[in-house]
PDB file of C-alpha atoms in Angstrom:
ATOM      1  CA  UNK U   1     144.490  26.066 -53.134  1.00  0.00           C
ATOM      2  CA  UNK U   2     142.249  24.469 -50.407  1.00  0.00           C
ATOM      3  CA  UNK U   3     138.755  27.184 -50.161  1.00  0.00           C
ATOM      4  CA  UNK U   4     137.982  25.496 -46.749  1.00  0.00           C
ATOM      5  CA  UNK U   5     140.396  24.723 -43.795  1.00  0.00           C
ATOM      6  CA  UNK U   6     139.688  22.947 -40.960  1.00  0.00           C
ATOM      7  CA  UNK U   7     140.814  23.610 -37.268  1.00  0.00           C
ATOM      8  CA  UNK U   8     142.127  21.789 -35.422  1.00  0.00           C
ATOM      9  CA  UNK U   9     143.786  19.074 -37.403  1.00  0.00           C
ATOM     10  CA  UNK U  10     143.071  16.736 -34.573  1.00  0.00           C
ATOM     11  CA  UNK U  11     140.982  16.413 -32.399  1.00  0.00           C
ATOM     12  CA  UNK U  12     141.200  13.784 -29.043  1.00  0.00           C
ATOM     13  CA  UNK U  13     138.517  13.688 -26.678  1.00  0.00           C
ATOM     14  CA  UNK U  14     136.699  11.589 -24.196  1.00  0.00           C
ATOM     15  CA  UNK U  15     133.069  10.021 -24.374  1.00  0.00           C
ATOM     16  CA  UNK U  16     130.665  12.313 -23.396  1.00  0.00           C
ATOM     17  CA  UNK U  17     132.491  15.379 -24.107  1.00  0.00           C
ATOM     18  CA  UNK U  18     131.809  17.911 -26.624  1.00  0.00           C
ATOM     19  CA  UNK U  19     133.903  18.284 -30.034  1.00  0.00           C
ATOM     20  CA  UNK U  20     134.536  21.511 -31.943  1.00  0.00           C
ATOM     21  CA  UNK U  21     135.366  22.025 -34.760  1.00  0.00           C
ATOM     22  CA  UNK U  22     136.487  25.251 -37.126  1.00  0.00           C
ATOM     23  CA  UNK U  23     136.360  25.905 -40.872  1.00  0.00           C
ATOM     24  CA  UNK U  24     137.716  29.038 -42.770  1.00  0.00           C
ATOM     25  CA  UNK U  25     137.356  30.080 -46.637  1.00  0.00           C
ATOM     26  CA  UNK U  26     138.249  32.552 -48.345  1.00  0.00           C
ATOM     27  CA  UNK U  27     135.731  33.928 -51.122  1.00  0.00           C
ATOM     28  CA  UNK U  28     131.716  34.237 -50.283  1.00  0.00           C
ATOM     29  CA  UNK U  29     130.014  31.287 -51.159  1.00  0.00           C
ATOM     30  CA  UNK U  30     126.398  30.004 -51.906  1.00  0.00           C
ATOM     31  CA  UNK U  31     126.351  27.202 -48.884  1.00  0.00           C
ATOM     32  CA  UNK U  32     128.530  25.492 -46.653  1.00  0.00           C
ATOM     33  CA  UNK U  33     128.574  22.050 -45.954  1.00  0.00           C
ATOM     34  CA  UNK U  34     129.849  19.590 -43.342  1.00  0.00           C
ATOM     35  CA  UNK U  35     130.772  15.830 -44.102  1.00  0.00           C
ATOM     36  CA  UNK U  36     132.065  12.453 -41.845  1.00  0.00           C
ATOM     37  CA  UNK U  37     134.553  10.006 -43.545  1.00  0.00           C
ATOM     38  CA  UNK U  38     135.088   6.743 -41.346  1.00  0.00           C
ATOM     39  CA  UNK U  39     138.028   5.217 -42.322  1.00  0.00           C
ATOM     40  CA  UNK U  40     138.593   3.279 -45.827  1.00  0.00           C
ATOM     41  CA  UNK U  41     134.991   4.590 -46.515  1.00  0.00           C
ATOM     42  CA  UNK U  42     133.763   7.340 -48.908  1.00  0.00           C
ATOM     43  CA  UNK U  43     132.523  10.747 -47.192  1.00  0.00           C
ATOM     44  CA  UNK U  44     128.793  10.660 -45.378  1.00  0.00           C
ATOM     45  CA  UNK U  45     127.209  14.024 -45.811  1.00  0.00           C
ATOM     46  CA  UNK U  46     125.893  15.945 -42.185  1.00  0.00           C
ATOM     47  CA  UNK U  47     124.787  18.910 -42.774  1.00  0.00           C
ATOM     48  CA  UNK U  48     124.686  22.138 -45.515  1.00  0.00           C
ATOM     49  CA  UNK U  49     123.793  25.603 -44.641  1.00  0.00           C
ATOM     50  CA  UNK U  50     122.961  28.002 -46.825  1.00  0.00           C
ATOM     51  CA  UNK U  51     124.676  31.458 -46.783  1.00  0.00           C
ATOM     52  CA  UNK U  52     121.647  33.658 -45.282  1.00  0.00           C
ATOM     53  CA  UNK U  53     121.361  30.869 -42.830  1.00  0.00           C
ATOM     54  CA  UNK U  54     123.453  30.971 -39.361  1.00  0.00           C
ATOM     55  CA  UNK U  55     122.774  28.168 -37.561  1.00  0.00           C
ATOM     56  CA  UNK U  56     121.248  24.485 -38.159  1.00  0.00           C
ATOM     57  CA  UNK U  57     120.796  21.414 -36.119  1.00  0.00           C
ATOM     58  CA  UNK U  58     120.871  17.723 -37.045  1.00  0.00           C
ATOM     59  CA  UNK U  59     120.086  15.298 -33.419  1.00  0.00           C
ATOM     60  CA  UNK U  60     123.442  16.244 -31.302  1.00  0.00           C
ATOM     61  CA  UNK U  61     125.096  18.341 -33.960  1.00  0.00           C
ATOM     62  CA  UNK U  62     124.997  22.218 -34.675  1.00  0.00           C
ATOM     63  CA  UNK U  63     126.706  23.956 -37.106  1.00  0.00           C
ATOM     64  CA  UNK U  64     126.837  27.860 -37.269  1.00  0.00           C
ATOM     65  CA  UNK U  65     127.660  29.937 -40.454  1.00  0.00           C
ATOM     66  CA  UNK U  66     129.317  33.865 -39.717  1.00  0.00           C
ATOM     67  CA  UNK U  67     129.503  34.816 -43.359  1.00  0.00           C
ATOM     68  CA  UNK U  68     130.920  38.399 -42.259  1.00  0.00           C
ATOM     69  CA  UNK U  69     134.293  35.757 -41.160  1.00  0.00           C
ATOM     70  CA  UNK U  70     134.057  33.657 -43.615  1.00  0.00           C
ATOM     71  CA  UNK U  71     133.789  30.667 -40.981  1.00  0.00           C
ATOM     72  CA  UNK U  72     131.759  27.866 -40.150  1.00  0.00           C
ATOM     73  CA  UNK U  73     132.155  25.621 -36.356  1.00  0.00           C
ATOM     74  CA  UNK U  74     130.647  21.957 -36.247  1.00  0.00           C
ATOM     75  CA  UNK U  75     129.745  21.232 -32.931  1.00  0.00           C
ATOM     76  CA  UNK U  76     128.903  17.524 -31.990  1.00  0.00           C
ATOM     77  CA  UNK U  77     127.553  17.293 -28.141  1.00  0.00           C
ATOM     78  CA  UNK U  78     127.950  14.105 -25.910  1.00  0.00           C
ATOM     79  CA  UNK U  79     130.213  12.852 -28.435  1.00  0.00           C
ATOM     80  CA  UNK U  80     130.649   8.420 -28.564  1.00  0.00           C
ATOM     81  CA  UNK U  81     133.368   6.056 -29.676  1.00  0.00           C
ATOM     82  CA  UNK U  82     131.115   5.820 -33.031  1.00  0.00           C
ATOM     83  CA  UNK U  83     131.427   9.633 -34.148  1.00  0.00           C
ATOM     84  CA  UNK U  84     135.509   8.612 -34.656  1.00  0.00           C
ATOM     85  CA  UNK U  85     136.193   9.623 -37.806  1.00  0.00           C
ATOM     86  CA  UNK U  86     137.325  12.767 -40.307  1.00  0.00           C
ATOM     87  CA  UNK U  87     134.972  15.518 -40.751  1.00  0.00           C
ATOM     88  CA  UNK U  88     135.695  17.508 -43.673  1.00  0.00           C
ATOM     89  CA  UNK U  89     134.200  21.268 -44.839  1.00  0.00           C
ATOM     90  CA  UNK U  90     133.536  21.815 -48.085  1.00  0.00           C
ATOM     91  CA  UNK U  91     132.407  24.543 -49.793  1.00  0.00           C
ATOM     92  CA  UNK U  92     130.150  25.798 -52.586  1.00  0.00           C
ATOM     93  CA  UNK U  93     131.659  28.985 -53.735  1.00  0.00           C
ATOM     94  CA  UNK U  94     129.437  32.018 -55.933  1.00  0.00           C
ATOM     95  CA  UNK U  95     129.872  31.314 -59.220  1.00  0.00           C
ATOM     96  CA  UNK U  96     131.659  28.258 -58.883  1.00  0.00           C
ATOM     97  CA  UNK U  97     129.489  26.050 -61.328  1.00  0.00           C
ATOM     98  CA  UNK U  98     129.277  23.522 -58.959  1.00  0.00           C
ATOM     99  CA  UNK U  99     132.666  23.220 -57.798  1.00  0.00           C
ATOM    100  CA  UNK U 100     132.377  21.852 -54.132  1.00  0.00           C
ATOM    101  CA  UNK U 101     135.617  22.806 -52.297  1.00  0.00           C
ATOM    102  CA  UNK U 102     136.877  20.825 -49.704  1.00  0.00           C
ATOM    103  CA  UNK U 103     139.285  21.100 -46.556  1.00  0.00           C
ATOM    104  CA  UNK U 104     141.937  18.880 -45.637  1.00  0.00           C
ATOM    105  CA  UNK U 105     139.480  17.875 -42.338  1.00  0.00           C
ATOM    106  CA  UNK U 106     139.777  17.434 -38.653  1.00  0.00           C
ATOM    107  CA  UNK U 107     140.556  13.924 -37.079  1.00  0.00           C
ATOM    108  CA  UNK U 108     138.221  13.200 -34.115  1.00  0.00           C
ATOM    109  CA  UNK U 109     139.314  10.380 -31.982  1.00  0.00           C
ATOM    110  CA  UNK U 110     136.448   9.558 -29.365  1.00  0.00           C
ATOM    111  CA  UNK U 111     138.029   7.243 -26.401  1.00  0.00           C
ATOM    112  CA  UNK U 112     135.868   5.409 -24.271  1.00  0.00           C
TER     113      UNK U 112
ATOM    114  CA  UNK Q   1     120.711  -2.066 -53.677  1.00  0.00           C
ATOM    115  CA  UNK Q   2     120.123   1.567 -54.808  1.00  0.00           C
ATOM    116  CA  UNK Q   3     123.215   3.766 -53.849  1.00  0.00           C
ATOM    117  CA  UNK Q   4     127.102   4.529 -55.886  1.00  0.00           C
ATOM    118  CA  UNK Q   5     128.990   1.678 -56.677  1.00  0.00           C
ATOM    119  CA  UNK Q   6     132.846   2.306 -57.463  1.00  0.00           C
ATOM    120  CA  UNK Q   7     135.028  -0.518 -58.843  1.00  0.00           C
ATOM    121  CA  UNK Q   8     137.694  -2.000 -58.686  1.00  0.00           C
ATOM    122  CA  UNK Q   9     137.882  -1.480 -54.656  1.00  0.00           C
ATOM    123  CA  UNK Q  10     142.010  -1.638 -55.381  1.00  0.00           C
ATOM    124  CA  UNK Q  11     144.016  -1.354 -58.290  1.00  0.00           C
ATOM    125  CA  UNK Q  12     148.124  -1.851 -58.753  1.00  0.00           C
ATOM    126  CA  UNK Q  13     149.120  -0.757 -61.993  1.00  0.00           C
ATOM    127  CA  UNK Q  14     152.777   0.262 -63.494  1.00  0.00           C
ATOM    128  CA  UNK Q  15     153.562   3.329 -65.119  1.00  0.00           C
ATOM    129  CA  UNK Q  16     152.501   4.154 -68.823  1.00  0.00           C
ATOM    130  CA  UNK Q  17     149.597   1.862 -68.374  1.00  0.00           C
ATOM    131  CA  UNK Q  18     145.735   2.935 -69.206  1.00  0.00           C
ATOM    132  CA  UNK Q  19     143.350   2.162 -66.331  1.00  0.00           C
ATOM    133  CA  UNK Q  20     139.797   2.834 -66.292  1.00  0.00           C
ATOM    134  CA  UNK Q  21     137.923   3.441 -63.130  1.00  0.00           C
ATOM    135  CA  UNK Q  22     133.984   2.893 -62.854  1.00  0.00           C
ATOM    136  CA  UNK Q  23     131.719   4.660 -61.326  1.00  0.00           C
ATOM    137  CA  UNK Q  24     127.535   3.478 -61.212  1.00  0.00           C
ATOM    138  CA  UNK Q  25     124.515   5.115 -59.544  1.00  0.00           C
ATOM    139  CA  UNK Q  26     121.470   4.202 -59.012  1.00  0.00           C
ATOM    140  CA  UNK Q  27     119.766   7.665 -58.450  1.00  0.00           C
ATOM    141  CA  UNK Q  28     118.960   8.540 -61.871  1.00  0.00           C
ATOM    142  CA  UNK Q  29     120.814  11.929 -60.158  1.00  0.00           C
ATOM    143  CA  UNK Q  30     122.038  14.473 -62.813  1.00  0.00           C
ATOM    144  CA  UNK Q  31     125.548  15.794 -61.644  1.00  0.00           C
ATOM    145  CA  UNK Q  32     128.136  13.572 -60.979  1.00  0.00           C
ATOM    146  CA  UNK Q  33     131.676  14.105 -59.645  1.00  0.00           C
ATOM    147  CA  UNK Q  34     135.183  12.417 -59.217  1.00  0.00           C
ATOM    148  CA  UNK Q  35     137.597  13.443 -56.619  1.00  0.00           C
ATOM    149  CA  UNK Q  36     141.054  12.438 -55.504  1.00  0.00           C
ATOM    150  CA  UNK Q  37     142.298  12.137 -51.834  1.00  0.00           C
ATOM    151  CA  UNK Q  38     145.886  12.782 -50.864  1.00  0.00           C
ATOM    152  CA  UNK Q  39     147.278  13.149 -47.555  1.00  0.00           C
ATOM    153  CA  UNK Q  40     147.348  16.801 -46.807  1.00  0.00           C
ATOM    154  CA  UNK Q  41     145.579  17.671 -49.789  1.00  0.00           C
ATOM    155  CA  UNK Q  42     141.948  16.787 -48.643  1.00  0.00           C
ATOM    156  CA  UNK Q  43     139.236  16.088 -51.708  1.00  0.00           C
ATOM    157  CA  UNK Q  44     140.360  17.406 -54.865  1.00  0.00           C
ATOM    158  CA  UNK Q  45     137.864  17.696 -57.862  1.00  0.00           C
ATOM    159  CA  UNK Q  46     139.503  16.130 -61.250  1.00  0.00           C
ATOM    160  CA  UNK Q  47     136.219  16.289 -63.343  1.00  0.00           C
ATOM    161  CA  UNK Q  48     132.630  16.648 -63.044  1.00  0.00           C
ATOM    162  CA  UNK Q  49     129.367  16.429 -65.176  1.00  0.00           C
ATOM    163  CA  UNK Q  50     126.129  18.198 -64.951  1.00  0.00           C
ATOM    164  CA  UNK Q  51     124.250  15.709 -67.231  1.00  0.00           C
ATOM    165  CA  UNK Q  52     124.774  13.033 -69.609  1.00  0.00           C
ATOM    166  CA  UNK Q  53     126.958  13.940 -72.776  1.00  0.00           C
ATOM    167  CA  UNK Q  54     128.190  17.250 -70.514  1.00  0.00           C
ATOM    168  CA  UNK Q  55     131.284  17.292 -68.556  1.00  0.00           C
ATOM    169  CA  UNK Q  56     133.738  19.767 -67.110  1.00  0.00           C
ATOM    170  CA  UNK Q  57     137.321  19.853 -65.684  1.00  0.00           C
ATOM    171  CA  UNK Q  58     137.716  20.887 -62.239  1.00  0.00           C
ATOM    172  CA  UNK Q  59     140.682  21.751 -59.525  1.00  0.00           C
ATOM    173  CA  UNK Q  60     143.601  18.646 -60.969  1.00  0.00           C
ATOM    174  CA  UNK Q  61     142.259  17.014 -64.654  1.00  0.00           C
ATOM    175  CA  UNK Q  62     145.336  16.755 -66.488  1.00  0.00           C
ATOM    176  CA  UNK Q  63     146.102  13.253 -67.399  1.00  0.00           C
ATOM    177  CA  UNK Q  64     142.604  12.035 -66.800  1.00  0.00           C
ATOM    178  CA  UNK Q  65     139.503  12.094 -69.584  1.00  0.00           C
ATOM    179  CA  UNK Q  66     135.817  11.127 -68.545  1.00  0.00           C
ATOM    180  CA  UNK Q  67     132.639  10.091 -70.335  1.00  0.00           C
ATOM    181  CA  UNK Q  68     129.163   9.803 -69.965  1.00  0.00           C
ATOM    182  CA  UNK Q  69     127.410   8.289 -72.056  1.00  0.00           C
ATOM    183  CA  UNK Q  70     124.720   7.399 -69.648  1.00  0.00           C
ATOM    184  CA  UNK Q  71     123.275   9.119 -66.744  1.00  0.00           C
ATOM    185  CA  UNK Q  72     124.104   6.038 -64.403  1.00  0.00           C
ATOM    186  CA  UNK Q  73     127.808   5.658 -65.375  1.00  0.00           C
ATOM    187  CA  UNK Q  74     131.106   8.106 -65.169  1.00  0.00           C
ATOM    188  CA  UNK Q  75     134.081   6.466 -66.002  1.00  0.00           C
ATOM    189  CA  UNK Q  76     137.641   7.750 -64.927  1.00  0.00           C
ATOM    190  CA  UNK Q  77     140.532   6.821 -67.262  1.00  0.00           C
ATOM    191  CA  UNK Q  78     144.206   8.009 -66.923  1.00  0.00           C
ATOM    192  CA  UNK Q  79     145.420   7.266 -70.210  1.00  0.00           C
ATOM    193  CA  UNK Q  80     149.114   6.987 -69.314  1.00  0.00           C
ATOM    194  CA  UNK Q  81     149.307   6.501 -65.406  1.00  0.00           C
ATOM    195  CA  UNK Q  82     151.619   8.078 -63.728  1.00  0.00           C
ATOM    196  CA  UNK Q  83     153.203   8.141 -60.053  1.00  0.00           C
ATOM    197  CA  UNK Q  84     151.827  10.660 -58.741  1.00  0.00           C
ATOM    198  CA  UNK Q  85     148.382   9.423 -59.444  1.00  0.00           C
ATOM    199  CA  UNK Q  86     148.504   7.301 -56.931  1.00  0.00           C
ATOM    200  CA  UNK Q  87     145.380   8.329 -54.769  1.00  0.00           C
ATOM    201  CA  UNK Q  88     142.267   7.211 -53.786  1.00  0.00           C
ATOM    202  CA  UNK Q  89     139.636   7.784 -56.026  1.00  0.00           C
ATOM    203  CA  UNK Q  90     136.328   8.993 -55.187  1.00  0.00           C
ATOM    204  CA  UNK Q  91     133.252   8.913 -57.105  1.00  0.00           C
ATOM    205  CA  UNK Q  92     129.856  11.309 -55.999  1.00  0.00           C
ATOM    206  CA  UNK Q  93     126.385  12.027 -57.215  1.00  0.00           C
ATOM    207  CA  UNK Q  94     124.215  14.807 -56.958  1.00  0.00           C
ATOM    208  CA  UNK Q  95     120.456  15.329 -57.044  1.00  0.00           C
ATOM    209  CA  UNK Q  96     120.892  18.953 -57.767  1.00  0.00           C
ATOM    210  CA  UNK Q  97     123.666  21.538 -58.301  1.00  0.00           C
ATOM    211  CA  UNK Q  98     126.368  21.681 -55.363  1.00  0.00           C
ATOM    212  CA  UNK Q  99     124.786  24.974 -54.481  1.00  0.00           C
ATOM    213  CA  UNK Q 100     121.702  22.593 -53.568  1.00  0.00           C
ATOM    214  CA  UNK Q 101     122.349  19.580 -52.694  1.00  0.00           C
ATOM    215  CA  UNK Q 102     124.576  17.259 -50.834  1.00  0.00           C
ATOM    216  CA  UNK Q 103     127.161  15.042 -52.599  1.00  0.00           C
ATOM    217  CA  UNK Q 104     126.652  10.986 -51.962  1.00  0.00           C
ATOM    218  CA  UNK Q 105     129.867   9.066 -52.158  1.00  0.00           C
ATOM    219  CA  UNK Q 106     130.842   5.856 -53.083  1.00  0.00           C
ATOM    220  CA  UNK Q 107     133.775   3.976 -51.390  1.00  0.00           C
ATOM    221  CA  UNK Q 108     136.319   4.596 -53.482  1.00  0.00           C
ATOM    222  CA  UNK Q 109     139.192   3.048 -55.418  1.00  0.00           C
ATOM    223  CA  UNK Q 110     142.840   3.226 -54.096  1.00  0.00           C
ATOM    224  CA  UNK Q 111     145.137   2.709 -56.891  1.00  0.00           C
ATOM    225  CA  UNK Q 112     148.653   2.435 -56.544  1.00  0.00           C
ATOM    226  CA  UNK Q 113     150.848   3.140 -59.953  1.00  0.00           C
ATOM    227  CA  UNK Q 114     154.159   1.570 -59.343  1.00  0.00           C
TER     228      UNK Q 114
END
């Protein structure tokens, strides 16, 4: 079963708006990471937190980390046509021996 | 160029068959991984290997056996394809342990088993 599930499964938006977007697990987990897959191309990583982290920042995206609800938001701000893509969770689980879990990820269509 | 290099881009094969998927870094990076992609599904793990010589089984490796022989290869066989192995293939590298560092991918294989 999927550790990290992503909400919504789609996401539609204009240029210039902001996107959110939700991830859930289920067990605790060593860090947290966030990753974009254009289409027909392998997955670009974005960001990882770390557990005793709760919030990071990469140029116009944040992601925040609430261990105590076992969720994670990606937040990209003045979104373009270029950030079109899937954005997938994934996460590294305690005592997992390096078995980074992934969502089924959110589909963000930017429209100009 | 420096960076994960999957081949073949696309593969057709029939049912029963053996087919071998390649997977190269550059990176000298330790761990390396190979996932499948299925609508629904998201990224499952099939196997993965910490170092050369050392691999593992993860989430879906039945039907599937890896090597690694060297650090800069990690070779995917199914050794009797079957339908529902038809996926795309991904192949990722790691500096460090997941619990570290960030996964690179390459861009995949889609093979079709007919």
């Amino acid at each position: 079963s999927q550790q990290g599930e992503e909400d919504p499964q789609a996401l539609s938006i204009q240029e210039g708006e902001n996107a959110t977007m939700n991830c859930s697990y289920k067990t605790s987990i060593n860090n947290l990471q966030w990753y974009r897959q254009n289409s027909g191309r392998g997955l670009v990583h974005l960001i990882l937190i770390r557990s005793n982290e709760r919030e990071k920042h990469s140029g116009r995206l944040r992601v925040t980390l609430d261990t105590s609800k076992k969720s994670s938001s990606l937040l990209i701000t003045a979104s373009r046509a270029a950030d079109t893509a899937s954005y997938f969770c994934a996460t590294a689980p305690k005592g997992g021996y390096n078995k980074l879990i992934f969502g089924a990820g959110t589909r963000l269509a930017v429209h100009p | 160029d420096a960076g994960i290099t999957q081949s073949p881009r696309y593969k057709i094969t029939e049912t029963g068959r053996q087919v071998t998927l390649m997977c190269h870094q550059t990176w000298s990076h330790s761990y390396m991984f190979w996932y499948r992609q299925d609508l629904g599904h998201g990224l499952r793990l099939i196997y993965y290997s910490a170092a050369a010589d050392i691999t593992d089984k993860g989430e879906v490796p039945d039907g599937y056996v890896v090597s690694r022989s060297k650090t800069e290869n990690f070779p995917l066989t199914l050794e009797s394809a079957t339908r529902s192995q038809t996926s795309v293939y991904f192949c990722a590298s790691s500096e460090a342990s997941s619990y570290n560092s960030p996964l690179h991918f390459g861009n995949g294989t889609r093979l079709t088993v007919t």
